[in-house]
Every structure is written in structure tokens, then in C-alpha cells.
Coordinates of C-alpha atoms in Angstrom, one line a residue:
X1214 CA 0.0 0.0 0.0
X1215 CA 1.5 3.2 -1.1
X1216 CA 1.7 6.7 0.5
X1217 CA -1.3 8.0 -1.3
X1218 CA -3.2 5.0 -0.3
X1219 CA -2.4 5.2 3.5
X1220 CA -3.3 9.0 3.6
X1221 CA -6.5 8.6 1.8
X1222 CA -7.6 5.7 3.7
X1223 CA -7.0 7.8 7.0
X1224 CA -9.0 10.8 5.6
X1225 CA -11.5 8.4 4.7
X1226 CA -11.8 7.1 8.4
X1227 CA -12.1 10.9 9.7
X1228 CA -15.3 11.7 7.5
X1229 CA -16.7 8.4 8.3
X1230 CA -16.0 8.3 11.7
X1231 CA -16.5 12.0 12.9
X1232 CA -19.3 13.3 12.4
X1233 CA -21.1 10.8 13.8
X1234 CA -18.4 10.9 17.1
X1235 CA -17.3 14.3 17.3
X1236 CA -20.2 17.0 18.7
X1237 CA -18.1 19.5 17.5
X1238 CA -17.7 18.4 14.1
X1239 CA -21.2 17.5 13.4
X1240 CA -21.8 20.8 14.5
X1241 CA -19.5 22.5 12.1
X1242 CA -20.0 19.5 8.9
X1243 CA -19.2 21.7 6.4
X1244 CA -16.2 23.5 6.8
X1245 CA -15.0 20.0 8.1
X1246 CA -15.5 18.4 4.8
X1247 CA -14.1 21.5 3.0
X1248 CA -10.8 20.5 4.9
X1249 CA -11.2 17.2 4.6
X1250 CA -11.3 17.8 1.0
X1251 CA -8.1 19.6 0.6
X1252 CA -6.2 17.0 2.4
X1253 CA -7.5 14.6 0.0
X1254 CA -7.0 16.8 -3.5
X1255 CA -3.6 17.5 -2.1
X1256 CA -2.4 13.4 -0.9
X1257 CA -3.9 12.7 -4.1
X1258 CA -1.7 15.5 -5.4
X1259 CA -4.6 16.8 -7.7
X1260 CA -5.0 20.1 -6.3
X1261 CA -4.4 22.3 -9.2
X1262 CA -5.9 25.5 -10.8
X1263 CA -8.9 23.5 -12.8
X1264 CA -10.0 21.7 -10.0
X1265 CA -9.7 24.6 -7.7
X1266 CA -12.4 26.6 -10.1
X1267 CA -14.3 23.3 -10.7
X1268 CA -14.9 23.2 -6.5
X1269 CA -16.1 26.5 -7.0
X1270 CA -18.5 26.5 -10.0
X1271 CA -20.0 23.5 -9.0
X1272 CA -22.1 24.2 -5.9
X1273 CA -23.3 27.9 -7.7
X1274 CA -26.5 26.4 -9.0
X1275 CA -27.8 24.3 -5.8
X1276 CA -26.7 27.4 -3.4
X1277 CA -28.6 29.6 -5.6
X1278 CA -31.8 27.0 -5.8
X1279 CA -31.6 26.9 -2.0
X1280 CA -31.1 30.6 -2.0
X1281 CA -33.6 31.7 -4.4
X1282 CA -36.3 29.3 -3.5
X1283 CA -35.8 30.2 0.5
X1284 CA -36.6 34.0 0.4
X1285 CA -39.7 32.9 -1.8
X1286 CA -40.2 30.8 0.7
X1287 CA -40.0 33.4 3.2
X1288 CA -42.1 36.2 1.4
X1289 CA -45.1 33.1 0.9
X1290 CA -45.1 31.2 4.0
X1291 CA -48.3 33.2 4.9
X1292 CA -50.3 31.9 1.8
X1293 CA -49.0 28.8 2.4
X1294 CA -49.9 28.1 5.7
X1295 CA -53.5 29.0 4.6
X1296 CA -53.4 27.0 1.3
X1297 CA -52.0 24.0 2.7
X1298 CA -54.8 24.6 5.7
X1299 CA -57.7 25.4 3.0
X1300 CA -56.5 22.1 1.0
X1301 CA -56.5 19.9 3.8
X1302 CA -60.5 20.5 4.3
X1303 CA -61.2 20.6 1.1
X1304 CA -60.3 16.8 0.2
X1305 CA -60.4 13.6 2.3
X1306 CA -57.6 13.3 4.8
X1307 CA -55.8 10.2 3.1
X1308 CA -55.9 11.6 -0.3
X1309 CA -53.9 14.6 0.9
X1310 CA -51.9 13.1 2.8
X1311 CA -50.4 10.8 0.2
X1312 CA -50.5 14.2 -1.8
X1313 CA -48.3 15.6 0.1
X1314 CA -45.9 13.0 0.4
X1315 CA -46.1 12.2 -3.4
X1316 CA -45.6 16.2 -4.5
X1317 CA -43.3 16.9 -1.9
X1318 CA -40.8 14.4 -3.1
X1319 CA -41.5 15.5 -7.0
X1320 CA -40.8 18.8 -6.7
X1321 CA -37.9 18.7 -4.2
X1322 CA -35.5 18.4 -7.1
X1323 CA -36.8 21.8 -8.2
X1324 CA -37.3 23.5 -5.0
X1325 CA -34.3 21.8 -3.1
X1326 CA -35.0 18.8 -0.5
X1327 CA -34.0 21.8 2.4
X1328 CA -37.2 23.8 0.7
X1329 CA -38.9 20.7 0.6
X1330 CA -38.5 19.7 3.7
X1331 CA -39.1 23.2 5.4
X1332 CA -42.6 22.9 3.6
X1333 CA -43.1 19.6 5.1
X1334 CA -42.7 21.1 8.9
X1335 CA -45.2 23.7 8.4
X1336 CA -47.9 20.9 6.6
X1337 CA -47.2 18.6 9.9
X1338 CA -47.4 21.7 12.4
X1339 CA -50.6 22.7 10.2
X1340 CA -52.1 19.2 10.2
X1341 CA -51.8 18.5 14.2
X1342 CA -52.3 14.8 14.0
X1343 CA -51.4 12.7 16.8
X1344 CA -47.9 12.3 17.6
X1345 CA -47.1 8.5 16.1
X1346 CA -49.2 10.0 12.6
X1347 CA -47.3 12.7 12.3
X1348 CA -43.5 10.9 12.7
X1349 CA -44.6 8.6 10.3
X1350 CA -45.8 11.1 8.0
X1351 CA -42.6 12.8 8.1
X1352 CA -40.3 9.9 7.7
X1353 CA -41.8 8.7 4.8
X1354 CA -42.2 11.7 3.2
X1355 CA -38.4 12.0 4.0
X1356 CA -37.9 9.1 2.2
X1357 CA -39.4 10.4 -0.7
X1358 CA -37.9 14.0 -0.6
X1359 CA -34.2 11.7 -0.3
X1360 CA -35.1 10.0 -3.8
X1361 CA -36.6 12.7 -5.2
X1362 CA -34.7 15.2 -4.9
X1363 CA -31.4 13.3 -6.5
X1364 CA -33.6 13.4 -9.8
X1365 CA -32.0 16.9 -11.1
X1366 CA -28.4 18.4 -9.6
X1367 CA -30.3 21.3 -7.9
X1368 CA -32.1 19.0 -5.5
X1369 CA -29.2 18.0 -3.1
X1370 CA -25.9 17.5 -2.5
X1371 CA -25.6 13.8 -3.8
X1372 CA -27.1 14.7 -7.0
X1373 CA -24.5 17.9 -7.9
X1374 CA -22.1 15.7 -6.9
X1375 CA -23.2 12.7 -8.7
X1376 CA -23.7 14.8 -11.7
X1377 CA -20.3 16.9 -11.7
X1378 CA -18.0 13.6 -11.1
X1379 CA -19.6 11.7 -14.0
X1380 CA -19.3 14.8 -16.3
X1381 CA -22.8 14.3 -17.1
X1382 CA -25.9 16.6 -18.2
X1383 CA -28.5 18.1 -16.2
X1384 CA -31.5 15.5 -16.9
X1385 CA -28.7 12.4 -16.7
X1386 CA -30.1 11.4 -13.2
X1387 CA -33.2 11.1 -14.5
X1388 CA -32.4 9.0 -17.2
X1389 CA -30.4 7.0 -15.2
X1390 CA -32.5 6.3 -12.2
X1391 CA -36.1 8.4 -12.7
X1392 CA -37.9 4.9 -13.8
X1393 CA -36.7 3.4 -10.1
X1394 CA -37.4 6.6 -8.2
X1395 CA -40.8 7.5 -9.7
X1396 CA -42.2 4.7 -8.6
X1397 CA -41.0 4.3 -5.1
X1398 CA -42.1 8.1 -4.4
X1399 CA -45.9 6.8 -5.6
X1400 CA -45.5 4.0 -3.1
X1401 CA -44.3 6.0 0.0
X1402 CA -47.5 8.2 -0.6
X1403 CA -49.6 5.2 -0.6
X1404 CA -48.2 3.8 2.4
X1405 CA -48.6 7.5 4.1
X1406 CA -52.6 7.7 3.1
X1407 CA -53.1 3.7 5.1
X1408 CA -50.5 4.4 7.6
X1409 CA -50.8 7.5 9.1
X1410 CA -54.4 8.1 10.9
X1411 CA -56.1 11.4 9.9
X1412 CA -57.1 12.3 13.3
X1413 CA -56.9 15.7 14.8
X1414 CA -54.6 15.5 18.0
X1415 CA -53.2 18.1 20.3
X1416 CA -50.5 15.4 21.5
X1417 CA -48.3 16.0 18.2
X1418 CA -44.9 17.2 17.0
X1419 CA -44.6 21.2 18.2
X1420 CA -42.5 22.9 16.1
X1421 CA -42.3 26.8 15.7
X1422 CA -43.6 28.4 12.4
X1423 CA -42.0 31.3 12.9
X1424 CA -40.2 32.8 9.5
X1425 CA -37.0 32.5 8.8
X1426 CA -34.6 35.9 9.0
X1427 CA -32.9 36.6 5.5
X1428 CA -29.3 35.8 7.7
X1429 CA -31.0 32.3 8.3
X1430 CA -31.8 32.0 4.7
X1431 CA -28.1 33.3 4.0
X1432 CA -25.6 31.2 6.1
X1433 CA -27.8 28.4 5.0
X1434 CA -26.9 29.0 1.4
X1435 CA -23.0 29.5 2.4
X1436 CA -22.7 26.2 4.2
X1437 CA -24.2 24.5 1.1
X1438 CA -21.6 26.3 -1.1
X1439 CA -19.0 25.6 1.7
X1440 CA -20.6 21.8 1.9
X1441 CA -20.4 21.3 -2.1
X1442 CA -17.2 22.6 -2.6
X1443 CA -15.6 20.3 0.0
X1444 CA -17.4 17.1 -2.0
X1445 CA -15.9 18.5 -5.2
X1446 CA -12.5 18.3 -3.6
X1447 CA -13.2 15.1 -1.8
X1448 CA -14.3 13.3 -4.6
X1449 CA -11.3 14.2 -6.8
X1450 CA -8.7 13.6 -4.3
X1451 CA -10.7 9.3 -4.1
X1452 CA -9.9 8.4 -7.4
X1453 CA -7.0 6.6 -6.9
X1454 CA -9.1 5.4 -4.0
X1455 CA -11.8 4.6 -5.9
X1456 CA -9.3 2.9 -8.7
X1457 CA -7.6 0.6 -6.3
X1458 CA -10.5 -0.2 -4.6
X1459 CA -14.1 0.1 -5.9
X1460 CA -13.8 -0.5 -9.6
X1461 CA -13.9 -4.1 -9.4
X1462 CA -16.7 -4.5 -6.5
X1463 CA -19.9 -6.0 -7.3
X1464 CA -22.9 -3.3 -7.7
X1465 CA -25.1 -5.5 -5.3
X1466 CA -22.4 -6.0 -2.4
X1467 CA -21.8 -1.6 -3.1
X1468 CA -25.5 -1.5 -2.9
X1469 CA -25.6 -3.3 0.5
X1470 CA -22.3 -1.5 2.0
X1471 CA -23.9 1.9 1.2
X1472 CA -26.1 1.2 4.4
X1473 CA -23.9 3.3 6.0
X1474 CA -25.3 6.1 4.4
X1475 CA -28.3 5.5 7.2
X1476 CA -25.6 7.6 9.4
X1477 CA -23.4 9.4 7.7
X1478 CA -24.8 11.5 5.1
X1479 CA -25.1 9.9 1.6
X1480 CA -23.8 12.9 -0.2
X1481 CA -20.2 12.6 0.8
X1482 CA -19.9 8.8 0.5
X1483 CA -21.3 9.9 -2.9
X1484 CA -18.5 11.7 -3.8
X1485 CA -15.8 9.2 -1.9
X1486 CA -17.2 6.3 -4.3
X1487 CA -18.4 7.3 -7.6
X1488 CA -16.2 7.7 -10.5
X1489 CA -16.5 8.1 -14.3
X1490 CA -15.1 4.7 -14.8
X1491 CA -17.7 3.0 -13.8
X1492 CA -20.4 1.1 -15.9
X1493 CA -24.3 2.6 -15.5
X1494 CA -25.2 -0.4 -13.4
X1495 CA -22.5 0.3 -10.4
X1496 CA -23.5 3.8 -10.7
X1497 CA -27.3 3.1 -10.0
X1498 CA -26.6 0.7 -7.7
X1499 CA -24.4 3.1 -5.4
X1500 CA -27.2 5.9 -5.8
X1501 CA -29.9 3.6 -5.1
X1502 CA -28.3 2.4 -1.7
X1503 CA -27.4 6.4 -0.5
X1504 CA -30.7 7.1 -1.0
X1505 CA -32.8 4.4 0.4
X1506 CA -30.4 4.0 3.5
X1507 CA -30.2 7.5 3.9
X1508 CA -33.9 7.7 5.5
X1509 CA -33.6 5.2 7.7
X1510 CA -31.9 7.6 10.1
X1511 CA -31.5 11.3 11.4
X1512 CA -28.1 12.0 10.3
X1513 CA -28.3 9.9 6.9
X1514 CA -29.8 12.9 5.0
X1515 CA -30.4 16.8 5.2
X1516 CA -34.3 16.5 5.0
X1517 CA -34.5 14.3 7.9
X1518 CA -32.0 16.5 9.9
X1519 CA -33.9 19.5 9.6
X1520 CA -37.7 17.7 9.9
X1521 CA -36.2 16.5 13.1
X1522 CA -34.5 19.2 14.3
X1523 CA -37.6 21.4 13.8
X1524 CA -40.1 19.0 14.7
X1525 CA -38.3 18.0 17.7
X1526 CA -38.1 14.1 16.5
X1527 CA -35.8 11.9 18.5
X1528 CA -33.4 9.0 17.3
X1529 CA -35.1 6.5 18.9
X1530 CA -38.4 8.0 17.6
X1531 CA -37.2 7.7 14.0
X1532 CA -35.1 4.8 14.1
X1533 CA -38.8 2.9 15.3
X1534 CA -40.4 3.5 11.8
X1535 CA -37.4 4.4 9.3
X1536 CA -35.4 1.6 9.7
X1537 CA -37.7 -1.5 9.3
X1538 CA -39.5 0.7 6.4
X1539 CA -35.5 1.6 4.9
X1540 CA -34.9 -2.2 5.1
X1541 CA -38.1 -3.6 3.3
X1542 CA -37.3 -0.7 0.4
X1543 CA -33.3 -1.7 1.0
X1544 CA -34.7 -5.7 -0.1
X1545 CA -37.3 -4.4 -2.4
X1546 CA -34.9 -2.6 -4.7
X1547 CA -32.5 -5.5 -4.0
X1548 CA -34.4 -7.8 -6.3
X1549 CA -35.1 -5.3 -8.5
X1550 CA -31.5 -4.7 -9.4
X1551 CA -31.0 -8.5 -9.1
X1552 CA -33.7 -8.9 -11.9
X1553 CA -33.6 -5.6 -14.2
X1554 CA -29.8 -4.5 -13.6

């Protein structure tokens, strides 16, 4: 094992082990990856002037989509609150419901899943459903924001990642995955409208609705810039990583290791294991495992970190529903890759 090698590998071990360890780093994720980042471009000795402007051109369109789509948030949240309310009465409780979970995770790779999901604590705080409903409401619509959202590069990290390592165009995720996703953000809205009971409840998730400053709305932007940048360096300085190491593994044991992503976030083991070497079916089958695995936990996604964090959700809470849902959807797509490729 060469120099490069070891010093990868140990960089590897920090961002796997440390956020999920370290308060202080999960506190402050992003500029930690944006180190972590550099030490990898520079082991890998890759750290030259094109990369350094490819780190910063590629998280300009998300951080503007989360921008953009947060002070419009901001300047609606009013109407909103009454249209979602008005909507709500207007059709039967289950239909909306699966609705929400359904549109939410369609749209999300427009608005951004962190739109998507700020939309989805105001429906729940709207809603006031008893407290069981309402998490399992918001972990599957989690779910579907996760896979959703990774349909177009402006709907999360993993998908400007994805999109910017394979050299790819805009609508290539969809191509790619679209027929798999589609489908699974139907189901999770089915199994919202018979899971979740439409009773009103004062016992449910409290969560405050106040709106966001414009600082809010600005740091939040930065630290996605900040966040992206660092998986742009990241992901360049793991290619001879990902060369020695990944190139020759099975898509269905890489779609079972990428469990993982259930606690660390699946953006950055996104851009630690994809390359543009590899055929269409390890590709899928990588993105496919992120995704799915990243709702089965709090930290495996940001939709679920800030549904929780706003809603007041516990581990235990979540890990209750998302986990035996994330591993019937985990076996699901299993076969389906085992079947279609």
C-alpha cells in the first residue's frame, strides 16, 4: 500500500468516523468536509488551478436553488400556511396526505429537498395529528424527498455531486435512475394515506412556524456552497481510491455497504465512491443504496436533519419507523436490481 493509499484511507476514516463521534464536528460538517477535502485533493496531489475553479463553479447552482427558492419561501409562507390549511378540508384526509408525500418528493429536485422539507414542517405543524401519525408522516415523506430530490443536480448535494464527477448533463439522473425513483415516491405516498391516521390530536410534534430571517436563509446557502465545494475536492482527491479499490466490487455488495449512508450523510460517501469509470449499473446501484439508507436515520440525509431538528423528532423516535420501512425498500430494490440491472 502506497503513501497516497495510507493518507486517503486515514481521511476516509475521519469523515466516516467523525461526524457521527465528534459534537463539534457535526456541529460545524461543512467546513469540516471542505478541509477534509483539501487533504485529500492534495495526498492525491490533484489540487491544481482546474480543479480549484471546478470546487467553486459547482455548488453555484444548488446554493442559488436553496437561495432563491428560501426567500420565496419566506415572502409566501403566509399563503402557504392558509393554502395548505384550505386544501386539507377541502379533500379527504388520506388523499392529501399521500399528496403531500407524493408532491413533496417530486418537486424537491426543483425547489431543493431543504425547501422541501421546510414545507413539510409547516404541513405537519398545520395538520396536528397525533404524535405517532405525524412521525410517520414525516419519515416517509423523508424518504421520498431523499429520492426525489437526487432526480436533477439542484435538488441535493448527492445529485450535484453525482452529476459533476460523472461529467454528465443536467437531466442524466433522471435517465439514469427516474424509472426506479418514480415509482418508489408513488409507493411512499400510498403507504402515508393507510399508515398515518387522519385524526386531529393536540399530543403532536410542536414545532415553531416562525419565518425564517434573511441571515437564516443566507448562512444556510454559504454552508451548502462551503458543503459542495468540499465534495468536489473530496471526490477528486478518491480516485485513486476509488481505482484501487471500488472499480472491481460487485454493484449488489456496493449496494448493501452503502447502508452506511443511514448515518453518515449519503452525499459525501457519494463523492468518496463514484467515478467516471464505472459502468451505469454500479452507478445506479451506489445511488440507489445512499438514498434508500439515507432515510432510515437522522443523520443519513439533510431532509430528515432538519424535519427532526424542527419538529423536535428523537433517534429513537425515527429509528422505530425508518429503519424496518429503509430495510423492506433496501430488499425491495434489492431484487429489482438483481432482476432488471
Amino acid at each position: 500500500m502506497n503513501v497516497t493509499i495510507i493518507g486517503l484511507t486515514i481521511v476516509l476514516i475521519l469523515v466516516l468516523l467523525l461526524p457521527f463521534t465528534v459534537k463539534i464536528v457535526e456541529e460545524n460538517l461543512e467546513p469540516f468536509l471542505f478541509l477534509m477535502g483539501l487533504a485529500a485533493a492534495f495526498i492525491s496531489q490533484v489540487l491544481d488551478r482546474s480543479l480549484f475553479f471546478k470546487a467553486l463553479e459547482d455548488p453555484i447552482h444548488i446554493t442559488l436553488a436553496v437561495l432563491i427558492a428560501g426567500l420565496l419561501f419566506r415572502w409566501l409562507q403566509t399563503p402557504i400556511e392558509k393554502g395548505i390549511l384550505g386544501l386539507s378540508r377541502a379533500i379527504p384526509s388520506r388523499l392529501f396526505i399521500a399528496f403531500v408525500v407524493i408532491i413533496l418528493g417530486l418537486v424537491s429536485s426543483i425547489i431543493t429537498a431543504i425547501i422541501a422539507a421546510i414545507v413539510l414542517v409547516v404541513i405537519v405543524s398545520v395538520l396536528r395529528l397525533d404524535r405517532q401519525s405525524e412521525i410517520r408522516l414525516v419519515v416517509l415523506a423523508c424518504f421520498s424527498i431523499g429520492l426525489g430530490s437526487a432526480l436533477t443536480p439542484l435538488g441535493e448535494p448527492l445529485s450535484t455531486i453525482a452529476t459533476s464527477k460523472l461529467g454528465e448533463d443536467f437531466f442524466f439522473l433522471m435517465r439514469l435512475i427516474g424509472s426506479d425513483v418514480i415509482p418508489a415516491v408513488l409507493i411512499f405516498g400510498i403507504l402515508a394515506a393507510v399508515l398515518v391516521k387522519p385524526r386531529k390530536d393536540q399530543s403532536g410534534l410542536s414545532s415553531s412556524l416562525e419565518v425564517e430571517s434573511y441571515g437564516e436563509i443566507i448562512i444556510r446557502a454559504i454552508k451548502i456552497y462551503l458543503f459542495v465545494m468540499g465534495l468536489t475536492l473530496l471526490g477528486a482527491g478518491f480516485e485513486p481510491f476509488i481505482e484501487k479499490y471500488l472499480l472491481g466490487v460487485s454493484p449488489l455488495l456496493l449496494y448493501w455497504i452503502n447502508m452506511i449512508s443511514a448515518v453518515l450523510d449519503n452525499a459525501t460517501l457519494a463523492a468518496a465512491e463514484i467515478s467516471p469509470l464505472m459502468e451505469a449499473p454500479t452507478i445506479k446501484a451506489i445511488l440507489l443504496g445512499l438514498m434508500i439508507s439515507g432515510g432510515m436515520l437522522i443523520p443519513g440525509n439533510i431532509p430528515n436533519i432538519i424535519s427532526a431538528g424542527k419538529l423536535n423528532i428523537t433517534s429513537r423516535e425515527w429509528a422505530r419507523f425508518g429503519v424496518p420501512v429503509g430495510l423492506a425498500a433496501m430488499i425491495v430494490y434489492f431484487i429489482v436490481i438483481l432482476i432488471f440491472g
